[in-house]
PDB file of C-alpha atoms in Angstrom:
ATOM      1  CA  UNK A   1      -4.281 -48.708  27.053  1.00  0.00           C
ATOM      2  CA  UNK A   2      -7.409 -47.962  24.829  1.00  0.00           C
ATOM      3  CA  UNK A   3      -9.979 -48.318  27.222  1.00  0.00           C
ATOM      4  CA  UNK A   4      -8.123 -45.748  29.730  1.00  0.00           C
ATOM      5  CA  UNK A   5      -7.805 -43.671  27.482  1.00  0.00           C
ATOM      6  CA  UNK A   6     -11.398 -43.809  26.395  1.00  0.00           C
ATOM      7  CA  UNK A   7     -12.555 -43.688  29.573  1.00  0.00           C
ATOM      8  CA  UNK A   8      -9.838 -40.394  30.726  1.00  0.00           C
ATOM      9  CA  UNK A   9     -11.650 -38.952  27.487  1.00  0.00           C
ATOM     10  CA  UNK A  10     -15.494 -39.452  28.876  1.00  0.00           C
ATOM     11  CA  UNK A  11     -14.802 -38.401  32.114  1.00  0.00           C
ATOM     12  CA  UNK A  12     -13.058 -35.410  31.333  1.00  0.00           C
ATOM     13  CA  UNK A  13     -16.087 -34.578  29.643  1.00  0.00           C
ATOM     14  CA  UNK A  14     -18.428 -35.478  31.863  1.00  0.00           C
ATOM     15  CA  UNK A  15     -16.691 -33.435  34.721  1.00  0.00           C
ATOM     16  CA  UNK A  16     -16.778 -30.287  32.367  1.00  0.00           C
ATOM     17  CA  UNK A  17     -20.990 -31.111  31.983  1.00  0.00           C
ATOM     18  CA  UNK A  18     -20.881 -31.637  35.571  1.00  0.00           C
ATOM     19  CA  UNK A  19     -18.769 -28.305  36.420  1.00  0.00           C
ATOM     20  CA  UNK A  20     -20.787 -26.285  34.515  1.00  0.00           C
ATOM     21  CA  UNK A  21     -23.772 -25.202  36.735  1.00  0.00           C
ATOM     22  CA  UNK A  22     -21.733 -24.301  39.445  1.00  0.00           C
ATOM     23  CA  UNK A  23     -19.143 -22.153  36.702  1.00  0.00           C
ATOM     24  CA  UNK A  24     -22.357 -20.488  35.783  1.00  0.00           C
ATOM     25  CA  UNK A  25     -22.985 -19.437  39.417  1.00  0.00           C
ATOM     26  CA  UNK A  26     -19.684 -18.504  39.445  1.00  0.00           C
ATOM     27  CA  UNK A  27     -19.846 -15.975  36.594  1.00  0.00           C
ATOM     28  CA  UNK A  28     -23.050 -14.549  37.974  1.00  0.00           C
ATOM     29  CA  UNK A  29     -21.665 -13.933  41.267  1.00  0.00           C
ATOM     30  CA  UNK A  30     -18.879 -12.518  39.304  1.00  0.00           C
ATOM     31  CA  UNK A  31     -21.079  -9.771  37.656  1.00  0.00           C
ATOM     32  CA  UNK A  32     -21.306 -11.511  34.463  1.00  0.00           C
ATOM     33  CA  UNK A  33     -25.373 -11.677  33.062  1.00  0.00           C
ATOM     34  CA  UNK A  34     -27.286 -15.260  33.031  1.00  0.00           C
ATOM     35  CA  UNK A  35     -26.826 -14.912  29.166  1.00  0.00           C
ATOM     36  CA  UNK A  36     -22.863 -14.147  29.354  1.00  0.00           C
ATOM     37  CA  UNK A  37     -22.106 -16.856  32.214  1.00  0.00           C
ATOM     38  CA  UNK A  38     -24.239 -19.535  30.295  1.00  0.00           C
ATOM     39  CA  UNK A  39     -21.847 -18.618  27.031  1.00  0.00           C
ATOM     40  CA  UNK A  40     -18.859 -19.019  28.698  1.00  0.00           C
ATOM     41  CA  UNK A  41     -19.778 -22.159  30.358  1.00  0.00           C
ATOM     42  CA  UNK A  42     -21.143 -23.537  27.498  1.00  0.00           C
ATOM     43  CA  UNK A  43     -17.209 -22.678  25.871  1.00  0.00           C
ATOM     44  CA  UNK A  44     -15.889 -24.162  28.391  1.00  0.00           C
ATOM     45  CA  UNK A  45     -17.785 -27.139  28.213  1.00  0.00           C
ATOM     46  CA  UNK A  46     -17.634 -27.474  24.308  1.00  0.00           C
ATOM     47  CA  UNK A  47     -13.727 -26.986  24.631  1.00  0.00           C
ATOM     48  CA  UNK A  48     -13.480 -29.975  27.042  1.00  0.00           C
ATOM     49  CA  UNK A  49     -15.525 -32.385  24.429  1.00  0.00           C
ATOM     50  CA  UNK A  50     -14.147 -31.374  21.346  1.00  0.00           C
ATOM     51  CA  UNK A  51     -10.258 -32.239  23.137  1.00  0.00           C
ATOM     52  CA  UNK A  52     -11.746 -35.731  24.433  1.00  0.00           C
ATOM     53  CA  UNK A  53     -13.325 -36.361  20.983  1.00  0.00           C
ATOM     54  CA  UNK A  54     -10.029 -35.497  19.219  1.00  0.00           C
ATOM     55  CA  UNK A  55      -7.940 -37.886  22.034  1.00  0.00           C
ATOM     56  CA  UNK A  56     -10.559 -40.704  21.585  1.00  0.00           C
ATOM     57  CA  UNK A  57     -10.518 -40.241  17.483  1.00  0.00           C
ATOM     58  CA  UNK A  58      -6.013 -40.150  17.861  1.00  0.00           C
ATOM     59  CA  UNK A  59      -6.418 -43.134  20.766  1.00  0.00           C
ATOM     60  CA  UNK A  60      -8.873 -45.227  18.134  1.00  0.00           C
ATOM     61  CA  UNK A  61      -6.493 -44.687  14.856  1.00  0.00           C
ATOM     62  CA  UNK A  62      -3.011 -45.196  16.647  1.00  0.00           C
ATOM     63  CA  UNK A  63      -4.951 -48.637  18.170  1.00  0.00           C
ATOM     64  CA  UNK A  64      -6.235 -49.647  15.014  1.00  0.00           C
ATOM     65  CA  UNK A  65      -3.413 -48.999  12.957  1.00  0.00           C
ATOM     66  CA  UNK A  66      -1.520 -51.301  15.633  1.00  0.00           C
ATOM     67  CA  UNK A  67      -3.818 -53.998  15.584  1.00  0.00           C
ATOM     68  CA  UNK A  68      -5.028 -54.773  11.406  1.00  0.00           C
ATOM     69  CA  UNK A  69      -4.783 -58.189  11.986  1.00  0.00           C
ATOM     70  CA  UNK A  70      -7.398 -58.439  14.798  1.00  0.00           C
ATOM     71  CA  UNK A  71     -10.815 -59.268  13.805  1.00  0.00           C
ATOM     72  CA  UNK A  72     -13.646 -56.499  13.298  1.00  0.00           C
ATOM     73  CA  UNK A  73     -15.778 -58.507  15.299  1.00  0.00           C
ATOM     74  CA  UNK A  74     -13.612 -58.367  18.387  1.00  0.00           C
ATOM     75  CA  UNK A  75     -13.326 -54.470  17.712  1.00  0.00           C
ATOM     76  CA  UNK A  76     -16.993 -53.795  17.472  1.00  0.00           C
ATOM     77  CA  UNK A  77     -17.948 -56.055  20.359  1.00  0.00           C
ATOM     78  CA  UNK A  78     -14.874 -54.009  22.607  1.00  0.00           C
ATOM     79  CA  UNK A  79     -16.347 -50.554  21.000  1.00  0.00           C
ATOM     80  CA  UNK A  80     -19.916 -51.733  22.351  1.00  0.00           C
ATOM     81  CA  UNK A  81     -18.782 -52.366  25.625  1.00  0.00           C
ATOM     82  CA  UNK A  82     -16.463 -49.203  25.963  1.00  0.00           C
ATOM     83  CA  UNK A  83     -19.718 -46.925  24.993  1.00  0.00           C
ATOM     84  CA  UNK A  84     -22.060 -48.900  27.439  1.00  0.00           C
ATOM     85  CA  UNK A  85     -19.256 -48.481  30.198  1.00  0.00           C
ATOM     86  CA  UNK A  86     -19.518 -44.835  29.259  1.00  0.00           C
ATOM     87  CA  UNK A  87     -22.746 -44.522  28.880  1.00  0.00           C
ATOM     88  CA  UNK A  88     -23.578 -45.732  32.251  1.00  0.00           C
ATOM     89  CA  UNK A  89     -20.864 -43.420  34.063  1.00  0.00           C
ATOM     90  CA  UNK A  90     -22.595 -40.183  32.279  1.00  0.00           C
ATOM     91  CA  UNK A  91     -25.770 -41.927  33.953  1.00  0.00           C
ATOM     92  CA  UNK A  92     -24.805 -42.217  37.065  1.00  0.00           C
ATOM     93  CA  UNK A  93     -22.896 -39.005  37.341  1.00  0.00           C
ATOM     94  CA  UNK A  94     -26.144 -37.461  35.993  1.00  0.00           C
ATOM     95  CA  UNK A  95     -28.279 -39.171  38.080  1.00  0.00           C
ATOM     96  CA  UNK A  96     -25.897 -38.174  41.112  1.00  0.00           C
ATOM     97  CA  UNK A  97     -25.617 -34.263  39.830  1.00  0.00           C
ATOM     98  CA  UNK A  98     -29.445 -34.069  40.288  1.00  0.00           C
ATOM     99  CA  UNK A  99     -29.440 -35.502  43.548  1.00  0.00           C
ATOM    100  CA  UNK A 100     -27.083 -33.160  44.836  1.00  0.00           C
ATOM    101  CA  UNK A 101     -29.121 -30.109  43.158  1.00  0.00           C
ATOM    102  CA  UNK A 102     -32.632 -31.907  45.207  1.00  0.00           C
ATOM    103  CA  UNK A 103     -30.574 -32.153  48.567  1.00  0.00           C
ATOM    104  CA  UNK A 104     -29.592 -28.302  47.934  1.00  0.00           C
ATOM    105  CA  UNK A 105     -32.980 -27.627  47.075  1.00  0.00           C
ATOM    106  CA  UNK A 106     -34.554 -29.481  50.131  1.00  0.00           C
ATOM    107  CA  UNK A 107     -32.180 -27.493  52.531  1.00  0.00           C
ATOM    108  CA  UNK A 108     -32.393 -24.082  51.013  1.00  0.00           C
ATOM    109  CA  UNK A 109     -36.242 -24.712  51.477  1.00  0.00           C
ATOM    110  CA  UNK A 110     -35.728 -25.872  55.262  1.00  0.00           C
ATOM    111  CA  UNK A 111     -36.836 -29.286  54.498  1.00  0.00           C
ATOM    112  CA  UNK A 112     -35.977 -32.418  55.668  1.00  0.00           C
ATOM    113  CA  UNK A 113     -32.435 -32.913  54.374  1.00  0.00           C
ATOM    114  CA  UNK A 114     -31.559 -36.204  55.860  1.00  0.00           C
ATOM    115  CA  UNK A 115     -34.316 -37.993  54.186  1.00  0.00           C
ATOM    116  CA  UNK A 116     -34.002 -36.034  51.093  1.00  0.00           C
ATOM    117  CA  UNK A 117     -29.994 -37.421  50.717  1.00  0.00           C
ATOM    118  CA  UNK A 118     -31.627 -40.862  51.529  1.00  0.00           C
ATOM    119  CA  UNK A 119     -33.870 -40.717  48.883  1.00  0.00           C
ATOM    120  CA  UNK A 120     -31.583 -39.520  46.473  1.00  0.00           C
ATOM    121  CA  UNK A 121     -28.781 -42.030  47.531  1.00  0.00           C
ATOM    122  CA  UNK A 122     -31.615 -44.608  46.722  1.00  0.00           C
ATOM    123  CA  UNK A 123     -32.071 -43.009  43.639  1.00  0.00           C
ATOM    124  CA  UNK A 124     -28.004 -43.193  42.731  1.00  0.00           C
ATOM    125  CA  UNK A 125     -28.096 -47.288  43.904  1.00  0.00           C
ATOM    126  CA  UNK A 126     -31.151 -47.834  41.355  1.00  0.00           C
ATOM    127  CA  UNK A 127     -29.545 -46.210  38.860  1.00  0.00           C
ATOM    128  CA  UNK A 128     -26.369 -47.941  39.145  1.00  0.00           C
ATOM    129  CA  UNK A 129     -28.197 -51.337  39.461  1.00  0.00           C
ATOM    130  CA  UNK A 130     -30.069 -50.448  36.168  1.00  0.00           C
ATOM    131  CA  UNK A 131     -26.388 -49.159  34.545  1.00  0.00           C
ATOM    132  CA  UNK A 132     -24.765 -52.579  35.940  1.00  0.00           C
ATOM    133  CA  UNK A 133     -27.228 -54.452  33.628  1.00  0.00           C
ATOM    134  CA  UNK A 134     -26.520 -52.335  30.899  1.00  0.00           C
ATOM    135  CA  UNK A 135     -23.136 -53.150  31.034  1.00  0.00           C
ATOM    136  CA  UNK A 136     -23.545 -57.002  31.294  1.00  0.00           C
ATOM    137  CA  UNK A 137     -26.107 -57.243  28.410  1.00  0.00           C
ATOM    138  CA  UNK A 138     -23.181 -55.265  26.329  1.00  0.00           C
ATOM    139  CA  UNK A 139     -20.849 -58.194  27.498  1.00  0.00           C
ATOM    140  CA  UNK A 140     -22.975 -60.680  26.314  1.00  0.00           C
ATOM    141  CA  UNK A 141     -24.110 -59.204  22.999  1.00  0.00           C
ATOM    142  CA  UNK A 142     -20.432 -58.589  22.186  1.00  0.00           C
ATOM    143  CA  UNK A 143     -19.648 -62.631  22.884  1.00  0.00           C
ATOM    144  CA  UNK A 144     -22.543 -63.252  20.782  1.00  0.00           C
ATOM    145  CA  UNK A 145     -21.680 -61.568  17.971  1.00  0.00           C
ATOM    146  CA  UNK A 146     -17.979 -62.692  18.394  1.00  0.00           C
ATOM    147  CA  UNK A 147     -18.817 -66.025  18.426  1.00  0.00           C
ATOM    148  CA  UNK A 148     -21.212 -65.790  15.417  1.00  0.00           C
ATOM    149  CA  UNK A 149     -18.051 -64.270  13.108  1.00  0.00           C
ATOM    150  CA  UNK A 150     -16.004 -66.975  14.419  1.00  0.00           C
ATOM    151  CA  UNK A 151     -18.588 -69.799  13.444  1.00  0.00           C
ATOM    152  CA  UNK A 152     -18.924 -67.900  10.239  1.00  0.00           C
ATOM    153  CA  UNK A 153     -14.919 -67.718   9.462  1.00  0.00           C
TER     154      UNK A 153
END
């Protein structure tokens, strides 16, 4: 469908943005310079997006072509909710990536790294609460504005 394919898009690049700090390590402990490894991830990286923008763009035109007869309104309104669903994965996922980094950070420092992972597990929940919202408010602007173009035709 559409939406799995929109989503296999985002997520493939969000794993590549995710990857790419620890490909970076990678190069260095590889003998590559910060400069090299941070060129080469940033390849990688721009590879990744510019194949999940090109499936999304083929996904979008073979959909479209296949549906002319629904209503832009209905299109729009799914589009909106597709890019908030999106939108809050990247924010979670970014919101998780950091955490992991703090935990790292806590233990390579000898801190406390139980209540560090607690913190940052709060910090994931919040964010997911505040993403969850997101989402719903897309739901309901995308009825809204369905309803108003059915009113109107």
């Amino acid at each position: 469908s559409l939406g799995e394919q929109l989503v296999e898009a985002a997520t493939d690049a969000s794993a590549a943005v995710v990857h790419a700090p620890s490909a970076v390590v990678g190069e260095i402990r590889g003998g590559a310079t910060l400069p090299t490894a941070f060129t080469n991830a940033g390849t990688t990286v721009r590879e990744v997006v510019n194949t999940a923008g090109s499936r999304v763009r083929t996904a979008v035109g073979e959909y479209v072509g296949a549906s002319a007869t629904l209503p832009n309104a209905v299109l729009v309104g799914a589009a909106e909710i597709v890019e908030s669903v999106v939108r809050a994965q990247g924010t979670v996922a970014a919101t998780t990536v950091n955490g992991a980094f703090g935990v790292a950070t806590v233990a390579a420092r000898g801190g406390d790294v139980w209540e560090a992972f607690g913190d940052e597990r709060r910090e994931v929940r919040a964010q997911a609460v505040v993403a969850r919202g997101e989402i719903v408010e897309s739901w309901r602007h995308a009825r809204q504005h369905i309803e108003a173009a059915r009113n109107v035709g």
